[in-house]
């Protein structure tokens, strides 16, 4: 089983590229499901046919589904929420407190991710392609399993003291997190348009995904102006200026070590239906396998090496020149905050007694220096 997650800033064309990738995989003989978790569903529009909350056949080996997270909230979550209310009330909380504590933020996104996992594991699909929401929503979605698991631990204490329903939810969240952070199963394709504002958000997204241990196996620059040989008439100078600016933005990405970037040119006509989607896939993947990504090796998030005064901890985290980074120790964890996104990373055993003495970044990520005594930084 392979799961490909497509995301990007709103309006960059991620739905079209997710649909095109699903069509290409099916054309190569893989039974493929394309799933939309974007609340503003447009996957059916890309395929040119209606899709519902259950898988619908689009072609012989290709199916699509648009997850209705509100229905999931009204059904699946309602039952578990009632169980949690009873547990909290039994723990001495009054009815109002119990009601407030069981309204988990982001529960609709969490259930959408749960439904993706269910479809992937229970269905006959070899590959599941997910058209996620815009970047900010996707980052929140991918952070939820870890965040909600921590929430449950704080509310209920160690899992050995909670009810079966809470324990099942905790185990389920652990399974979701494991699914997302296993690079042989799940990878992200980040879609962007060659504009500086969009690229800046894409770079922040790369850092945020790396913080969560989620592998990105490809960047796609969509909607490039056509190659110079296609320019005709009075619009040629405008097209030339636009393409020159786009090439400059992509060159800056390459200079920052973020390459290679696959490219897809803008179409004069909106690509709708399988023939148009397969044409895009042919440009995007050429003769390659759509599952291969760009061939970028996935490095471990953390690597530890001994140093003269303690250890160096390398964090595989792409950082822009203007990235705002903050480091802190929280008990036995290292708290890393990059551009407002924060994650607690459990330190390996030998590093837990150490204190942070400095840090710097290079082309491979962040290097943290820790002194090998038993002080706290």
Short mmCIF file of C-alpha atoms in Angstrom, two decimals:
data_model
loop_
_atom_site.label_atom_id
_atom_site.label_comp_id
_atom_site.label_asym_id
_atom_site.label_seq_id
_atom_site.Cartn_x
_atom_site.Cartn_y
_atom_site.Cartn_z
CA UNK A 1 0.00 0.00 0.00
CA UNK A 2 1.16 3.50 -0.87
CA UNK A 3 -0.50 6.75 0.13
CA UNK A 4 0.31 10.01 -1.67
CA UNK A 5 -0.87 13.26 -0.07
CA UNK A 6 -1.18 16.30 -2.35
CA UNK A 7 -1.27 19.73 -0.74
CA UNK A 8 -0.34 23.33 -1.46
CA UNK A 9 -1.57 26.87 -1.09
CA UNK A 10 -5.16 27.34 -2.20
CA UNK A 11 -5.52 27.83 -5.93
CA UNK A 12 -2.26 26.21 -7.07
CA UNK A 13 -3.99 23.28 -8.80
CA UNK A 14 -3.33 20.45 -6.35
CA UNK A 15 -6.70 18.80 -7.04
CA UNK A 16 -5.97 18.58 -10.77
CA UNK A 17 -2.50 17.12 -10.15
CA UNK A 18 -3.83 14.61 -7.60
CA UNK A 19 -6.50 13.50 -10.08
CA UNK A 20 -3.92 13.32 -12.90
CA UNK A 21 -1.60 11.20 -10.75
CA UNK A 22 -4.44 8.83 -9.85
CA UNK A 23 -5.38 8.51 -13.53
CA UNK A 24 -1.75 7.78 -14.47
CA UNK A 25 -1.39 5.10 -11.79
CA UNK A 26 -4.58 3.39 -12.93
CA UNK A 27 -3.43 3.56 -16.57
CA UNK A 28 -0.27 1.72 -15.49
CA UNK A 29 -2.34 -1.12 -14.03
CA UNK A 30 -2.56 -0.14 -10.35
CA UNK A 31 -5.94 -0.20 -8.64
CA UNK A 32 -6.15 3.37 -7.37
CA UNK A 33 -8.47 5.41 -5.18
CA UNK A 34 -8.36 9.23 -5.25
CA UNK A 35 -9.77 10.76 -2.06
CA UNK A 36 -10.69 14.39 -1.37
CA UNK A 37 -10.49 15.61 2.23
CA UNK A 38 -10.69 19.25 1.12
CA UNK A 39 -13.94 20.74 2.53
CA UNK A 40 -14.32 22.64 -0.77
CA UNK A 41 -14.58 19.47 -2.85
CA UNK A 42 -13.64 19.85 -6.53
CA UNK A 43 -12.32 16.35 -7.27
CA UNK A 44 -15.52 15.37 -9.03
CA UNK A 45 -15.19 18.49 -11.19
CA UNK A 46 -11.66 17.45 -12.21
CA UNK A 47 -12.85 13.97 -13.24
CA UNK A 48 -15.92 15.45 -14.91
CA UNK A 49 -18.37 13.26 -13.03
CA UNK A 50 -20.20 13.36 -9.67
CA UNK A 51 -18.57 11.76 -6.62
CA UNK A 52 -20.11 10.94 -3.27
CA UNK A 53 -19.10 9.97 0.26
CA UNK A 54 -18.44 6.38 -0.88
CA UNK A 55 -16.01 5.19 -3.60
CA UNK A 56 -17.40 5.59 -7.14
CA UNK A 57 -15.83 4.07 -10.23
CA UNK A 58 -14.24 6.60 -12.56
CA UNK A 59 -12.51 4.11 -14.85
CA UNK A 60 -11.67 0.39 -14.84
CA UNK A 61 -8.98 0.62 -12.13
CA UNK A 62 -9.74 4.13 -10.87
CA UNK A 63 -12.25 5.23 -8.23
CA UNK A 64 -12.88 8.50 -6.43
CA UNK A 65 -14.51 9.63 -3.19
CA UNK A 66 -15.20 12.96 -1.52
CA UNK A 67 -15.17 12.46 2.25
CA UNK A 68 -18.05 14.14 4.08
CA UNK A 69 -16.41 14.94 7.41
CA UNK A 70 -19.57 16.52 8.83
CA UNK A 71 -21.44 13.24 8.43
CA UNK A 72 -18.57 11.45 10.18
CA UNK A 73 -18.81 13.92 13.05
CA UNK A 74 -22.54 13.31 13.35
CA UNK A 75 -22.13 9.51 13.43
CA UNK A 76 -18.73 8.12 14.49
CA UNK A 77 -17.74 10.95 16.83
CA UNK A 78 -21.16 11.27 18.47
CA UNK A 79 -20.95 7.75 19.93
CA UNK A 80 -17.40 8.11 21.27
CA UNK A 81 -18.09 11.58 22.62
CA UNK A 82 -21.00 10.23 24.66
CA UNK A 83 -18.71 7.58 26.17
CA UNK A 84 -16.07 10.18 27.06
CA UNK A 85 -18.70 12.39 28.75
CA UNK A 86 -19.67 9.48 31.01
CA UNK A 87 -16.02 8.84 31.90
CA UNK A 88 -15.39 12.49 32.75
CA UNK A 89 -18.56 12.76 34.81
CA UNK A 90 -17.53 9.62 36.69
CA UNK A 91 -14.17 11.27 37.41
CA UNK A 92 -15.91 14.07 39.32
CA UNK A 93 -16.35 16.70 36.61
CA UNK A 94 -19.71 18.38 36.42
CA UNK A 95 -21.85 18.11 33.30
CA UNK A 96 -20.75 21.46 31.84
CA UNK A 97 -17.03 20.69 32.23
CA UNK A 98 -17.46 17.24 30.72
CA UNK A 99 -19.32 18.72 27.76
CA UNK A 100 -16.57 21.30 27.12
CA UNK A 101 -13.71 18.80 27.37
CA UNK A 102 -15.23 16.43 24.83
CA UNK A 103 -15.49 19.08 22.11
CA UNK A 104 -12.11 18.34 20.56
CA UNK A 105 -10.83 21.04 18.18
CA UNK A 106 -10.33 19.75 14.66
CA UNK A 107 -12.33 16.57 15.21
CA UNK A 108 -13.83 16.74 11.70
CA UNK A 109 -10.33 16.77 10.14
CA UNK A 110 -9.27 13.94 12.45
CA UNK A 111 -12.21 11.81 11.36
CA UNK A 112 -11.44 12.57 7.70
CA UNK A 113 -7.91 11.24 8.24
CA UNK A 114 -9.39 8.22 10.00
CA UNK A 115 -11.62 7.58 7.00
CA UNK A 116 -8.60 7.75 4.66
CA UNK A 117 -6.89 5.10 6.76
CA UNK A 118 -10.02 2.92 6.76
CA UNK A 119 -10.38 3.16 2.99
CA UNK A 120 -6.68 2.37 2.51
CA UNK A 121 -6.69 -0.66 4.80
CA UNK A 122 -10.12 -2.14 4.05
CA UNK A 123 -10.41 -1.52 0.31
CA UNK A 124 -8.82 -3.33 -2.63
CA UNK A 125 -6.62 -0.34 -3.52
CA UNK A 126 -2.90 -0.62 -4.22
CA UNK A 127 -2.50 3.15 -4.07
CA UNK A 128 -4.52 5.91 -2.39
CA UNK A 129 -4.00 9.47 -3.65
CA UNK A 130 -5.33 12.13 -1.26
CA UNK A 131 -6.35 15.60 -2.38
CA UNK A 132 -5.84 17.43 0.92
CA UNK A 133 -7.07 20.89 1.81
CA UNK A 134 -4.91 24.01 1.51
CA UNK A 135 -1.54 23.96 3.27
CA UNK A 136 -2.58 25.42 6.62
CA UNK A 137 -5.49 22.97 6.95
CA UNK A 138 -3.28 20.06 5.91
CA UNK A 139 -0.63 20.89 8.50
CA UNK A 140 -3.32 21.01 11.17
CA UNK A 141 -4.71 17.72 9.88
CA UNK A 142 -1.34 15.96 9.97
CA UNK A 143 -0.55 17.30 13.46
CA UNK A 144 -3.84 16.14 14.96
CA UNK A 145 -2.99 12.52 15.87
CA UNK A 146 -0.07 13.63 18.03
CA UNK A 147 -1.91 16.64 19.46
CA UNK A 148 -5.07 14.75 20.39
CA UNK A 149 -3.06 11.88 21.86
CA UNK A 150 -1.31 14.40 24.13
CA UNK A 151 -4.68 15.92 25.02
CA UNK A 152 -6.04 12.56 26.10
CA UNK A 153 -2.95 11.85 28.20
CA UNK A 154 -3.30 15.18 30.00
CA UNK A 155 -7.03 14.73 30.62
CA UNK A 156 -7.09 11.04 31.54
CA UNK A 157 -3.55 10.32 32.71
CA UNK A 158 -1.63 7.17 31.76
CA UNK A 159 -3.59 4.92 29.43
CA UNK A 160 -3.63 2.10 31.97
CA UNK A 161 -6.17 4.09 34.06
CA UNK A 162 -8.65 4.95 31.34
CA UNK A 163 -11.66 3.19 29.88
CA UNK A 164 -11.58 0.86 26.94
CA UNK A 165 -13.10 3.54 24.68
CA UNK A 166 -10.35 6.05 25.49
CA UNK A 167 -7.68 3.36 25.21
CA UNK A 168 -9.03 2.40 21.78
CA UNK A 169 -8.93 6.01 20.68
CA UNK A 170 -5.37 6.37 21.94
CA UNK A 171 -4.28 3.23 20.08
CA UNK A 172 -6.06 4.49 16.97
CA UNK A 173 -4.21 7.83 17.15
CA UNK A 174 -0.90 6.04 17.55
CA UNK A 175 -1.73 4.01 14.44
CA UNK A 176 -2.55 7.16 12.45
CA UNK A 177 0.73 8.77 13.51
CA UNK A 178 2.68 5.66 12.55
CA UNK A 179 0.96 5.57 9.16
CA UNK A 180 1.81 9.21 8.44
CA UNK A 181 5.45 8.96 9.49
CA UNK A 182 6.35 5.73 7.65
CA UNK A 183 8.04 6.99 4.45
CA UNK A 184 7.75 3.64 2.70
CA UNK A 185 3.95 4.04 2.95
CA UNK A 186 3.04 7.74 3.10
CA UNK A 187 4.66 10.67 1.32
CA UNK A 188 3.62 14.21 0.47
CA UNK A 189 3.69 15.94 -2.92
CA UNK A 190 3.83 19.70 -2.42
CA UNK A 191 2.28 21.74 -5.25
CA UNK A 192 3.23 25.37 -5.84
CA UNK A 193 3.03 28.03 -8.51
CA UNK A 194 6.27 29.91 -9.31
CA UNK A 195 5.43 33.03 -7.32
CA UNK A 196 7.47 34.32 -4.42
CA UNK A 197 4.56 34.44 -1.95
CA UNK A 198 3.56 30.86 -2.78
CA UNK A 199 7.15 29.59 -2.68
CA UNK A 200 7.70 31.23 0.72
CA UNK A 201 4.72 29.31 2.10
CA UNK A 202 5.97 26.11 0.47
CA UNK A 203 9.33 26.46 2.20
CA UNK A 204 7.63 26.93 5.56
CA UNK A 205 5.51 23.87 4.82
CA UNK A 206 8.64 21.79 4.15
CA UNK A 207 9.97 22.76 7.58
CA UNK A 208 6.66 22.00 9.29
CA UNK A 209 6.34 18.57 7.66
CA UNK A 210 9.93 17.72 8.58
CA UNK A 211 9.20 18.67 12.18
CA UNK A 212 6.43 16.09 12.20
CA UNK A 213 8.57 13.40 10.59
CA UNK A 214 6.45 13.33 7.43
CA UNK A 215 8.37 12.72 4.21
CA UNK A 216 8.04 14.96 1.15
CA UNK A 217 9.02 13.06 -1.98
CA UNK A 218 8.38 15.74 -4.58
CA UNK A 219 7.69 19.39 -5.33
CA UNK A 220 5.63 20.31 -8.39
CA UNK A 221 5.70 23.76 -9.98
CA UNK A 222 2.35 24.10 -11.69
CA UNK A 223 1.01 26.59 -14.21
CA UNK A 224 4.23 27.73 -15.82
CA UNK A 225 3.82 29.97 -18.83
CA UNK A 226 4.26 27.95 -22.06
CA UNK A 227 7.70 27.48 -23.59
CA UNK A 228 8.90 30.34 -25.86
CA UNK A 229 8.13 28.40 -29.06
CA UNK A 230 4.40 28.71 -28.26
CA UNK A 231 4.36 32.52 -28.09
CA UNK A 232 2.54 34.35 -30.86
CA UNK A 233 1.12 37.82 -31.45
CA UNK A 234 1.05 40.87 -29.24
CA UNK A 235 0.98 38.90 -25.99
CA UNK A 236 4.48 37.51 -26.59
CA UNK A 237 6.26 40.20 -24.59
CA UNK A 238 3.93 39.72 -21.63
CA UNK A 239 4.40 35.94 -21.75
CA UNK A 240 8.17 36.35 -21.99
CA UNK A 241 8.27 38.63 -18.93
CA UNK A 242 6.04 36.29 -16.94
CA UNK A 243 8.02 33.16 -17.80
CA UNK A 244 11.30 34.96 -17.03
CA UNK A 245 9.98 35.86 -13.58
CA UNK A 246 8.79 32.30 -12.96
CA UNK A 247 12.17 30.86 -14.00
CA UNK A 248 13.90 33.28 -11.62
CA UNK A 249 11.75 32.10 -8.70
CA UNK A 250 12.53 28.44 -9.48
CA UNK A 251 16.23 29.29 -9.77
CA UNK A 252 16.10 30.77 -6.26
CA UNK A 253 14.58 27.52 -5.01
CA UNK A 254 17.38 25.53 -6.63
CA UNK A 255 20.01 27.87 -5.17
CA UNK A 256 18.51 27.23 -1.72
CA UNK A 257 18.99 23.49 -2.23
CA UNK A 258 15.29 22.78 -2.84
CA UNK A 259 15.46 20.85 -6.11
CA UNK A 260 14.63 19.14 -8.36
CA UNK A 261 11.17 20.56 -8.95
CA UNK A 262 8.86 18.92 -11.49
CA UNK A 263 7.17 21.34 -13.88
CA UNK A 264 3.74 21.50 -15.51
CA UNK A 265 2.82 24.21 -18.00
CA UNK A 266 -0.39 26.24 -17.87
CA UNK A 267 -3.20 25.11 -20.15
CA UNK A 268 -5.33 27.42 -22.25
CA UNK A 269 -8.36 25.23 -21.47
CA UNK A 270 -9.24 23.93 -18.00
CA UNK A 271 -8.22 20.24 -17.80
CA UNK A 272 -11.38 18.23 -17.08
CA UNK A 273 -11.88 14.51 -17.68
CA UNK A 274 -9.50 11.57 -18.03
CA UNK A 275 -7.94 12.43 -21.43
CA UNK A 276 -6.92 15.93 -20.26
CA UNK A 277 -5.68 14.59 -16.90
CA UNK A 278 -3.58 11.88 -18.58
CA UNK A 279 -2.03 14.54 -20.81
CA UNK A 280 -0.94 16.47 -17.69
CA UNK A 281 0.39 13.27 -16.10
CA UNK A 282 2.47 12.55 -19.21
CA UNK A 283 4.12 15.96 -18.90
CA UNK A 284 4.56 15.62 -15.14
CA UNK A 285 6.00 12.10 -14.95
CA UNK A 286 7.34 11.56 -18.49
CA UNK A 287 8.30 7.88 -18.67
CA UNK A 288 8.80 7.58 -14.90
CA UNK A 289 6.66 5.86 -12.29
CA UNK A 290 4.32 8.33 -10.53
CA UNK A 291 5.06 6.58 -7.25
CA UNK A 292 8.79 7.30 -7.41
CA UNK A 293 8.64 11.00 -6.54
CA UNK A 294 11.78 12.96 -7.29
CA UNK A 295 14.16 10.34 -5.88
CA UNK A 296 15.13 12.46 -2.89
CA UNK A 297 16.39 10.13 -0.14
CA UNK A 298 14.50 10.30 3.13
CA UNK A 299 16.92 11.01 5.97
CA UNK A 300 16.14 10.31 9.64
CA UNK A 301 14.73 13.30 11.49
CA UNK A 302 17.39 13.01 14.21
CA UNK A 303 21.03 11.94 14.03
CA UNK A 304 23.32 11.98 17.08
CA UNK A 305 27.12 12.17 17.08
CA UNK A 306 29.56 12.44 19.99
CA UNK A 307 31.52 15.68 20.32
CA UNK A 308 34.42 16.87 22.50
CA UNK A 309 32.14 18.35 25.17
CA UNK A 310 29.04 16.21 24.69
CA UNK A 311 27.00 15.59 21.54
CA UNK A 312 25.77 17.16 18.35
CA UNK A 313 22.18 16.52 17.35
CA UNK A 314 21.40 17.04 13.68
CA UNK A 315 17.75 17.71 12.87
CA UNK A 316 16.91 17.11 9.19
CA UNK A 317 14.92 20.30 8.84
CA UNK A 318 14.98 22.53 5.74
CA UNK A 319 15.23 26.17 6.86
CA UNK A 320 14.86 29.34 4.83
CA UNK A 321 17.25 32.24 5.35
CA UNK A 322 14.54 34.22 7.14
CA UNK A 323 13.17 31.33 9.23
CA UNK A 324 12.48 32.10 12.89
CA UNK A 325 13.76 29.23 15.04
CA UNK A 326 13.48 28.74 18.78
CA UNK A 327 14.87 25.84 20.85
CA UNK A 328 14.07 24.89 24.42
CA UNK A 329 14.22 21.92 26.77
CA UNK A 330 10.90 20.65 28.14
CA UNK A 331 11.75 17.86 30.57
CA UNK A 332 13.21 15.07 28.39
CA UNK A 333 12.03 16.63 25.12
CA UNK A 334 13.53 19.14 22.74
CA UNK A 335 10.97 21.81 21.79
CA UNK A 336 11.60 23.15 18.28
CA UNK A 337 9.56 26.06 16.98
CA UNK A 338 9.97 27.14 13.36
CA UNK A 339 7.93 30.07 12.04
CA UNK A 340 5.28 29.48 14.69
CA UNK A 341 5.02 25.68 14.25
CA UNK A 342 6.14 23.82 17.37
CA UNK A 343 6.92 20.20 18.05
CA UNK A 344 8.23 18.32 21.07
CA UNK A 345 10.81 15.74 20.02
CA UNK A 346 11.74 13.02 22.50
CA UNK A 347 15.50 13.08 23.02
CA UNK A 348 17.48 9.82 22.83
CA UNK A 349 18.47 8.47 26.24
CA UNK A 350 22.12 9.67 26.30
CA UNK A 351 21.06 13.25 25.52
CA UNK A 352 18.44 13.65 28.21
CA UNK A 353 20.87 14.77 30.96
CA UNK A 354 22.49 17.31 28.59
CA UNK A 355 21.88 21.03 28.17
CA UNK A 356 21.70 23.05 24.97
CA UNK A 357 24.83 25.15 24.46
CA UNK A 358 24.30 26.41 20.91
CA UNK A 359 22.87 25.75 17.48
CA UNK A 360 23.37 26.66 13.84
CA UNK A 361 21.92 25.68 10.49
CA UNK A 362 23.49 24.50 7.26
CA UNK A 363 22.31 23.05 3.95
CA UNK A 364 21.32 19.77 5.66
CA UNK A 365 19.27 21.24 8.49
CA UNK A 366 19.71 22.29 12.09
CA UNK A 367 22.69 21.33 14.26
CA UNK A 368 22.14 21.49 18.03
CA UNK A 369 25.08 21.32 20.44
CA UNK A 370 24.52 19.72 23.83
CA UNK A 371 26.95 19.61 26.73
CA UNK A 372 27.31 16.23 28.38
CA UNK A 373 26.70 17.21 31.99
CA UNK A 374 23.55 16.90 34.04
CA UNK A 375 22.50 20.53 33.96
CA UNK A 376 19.35 21.71 32.31
CA UNK A 377 19.26 24.36 29.52
#
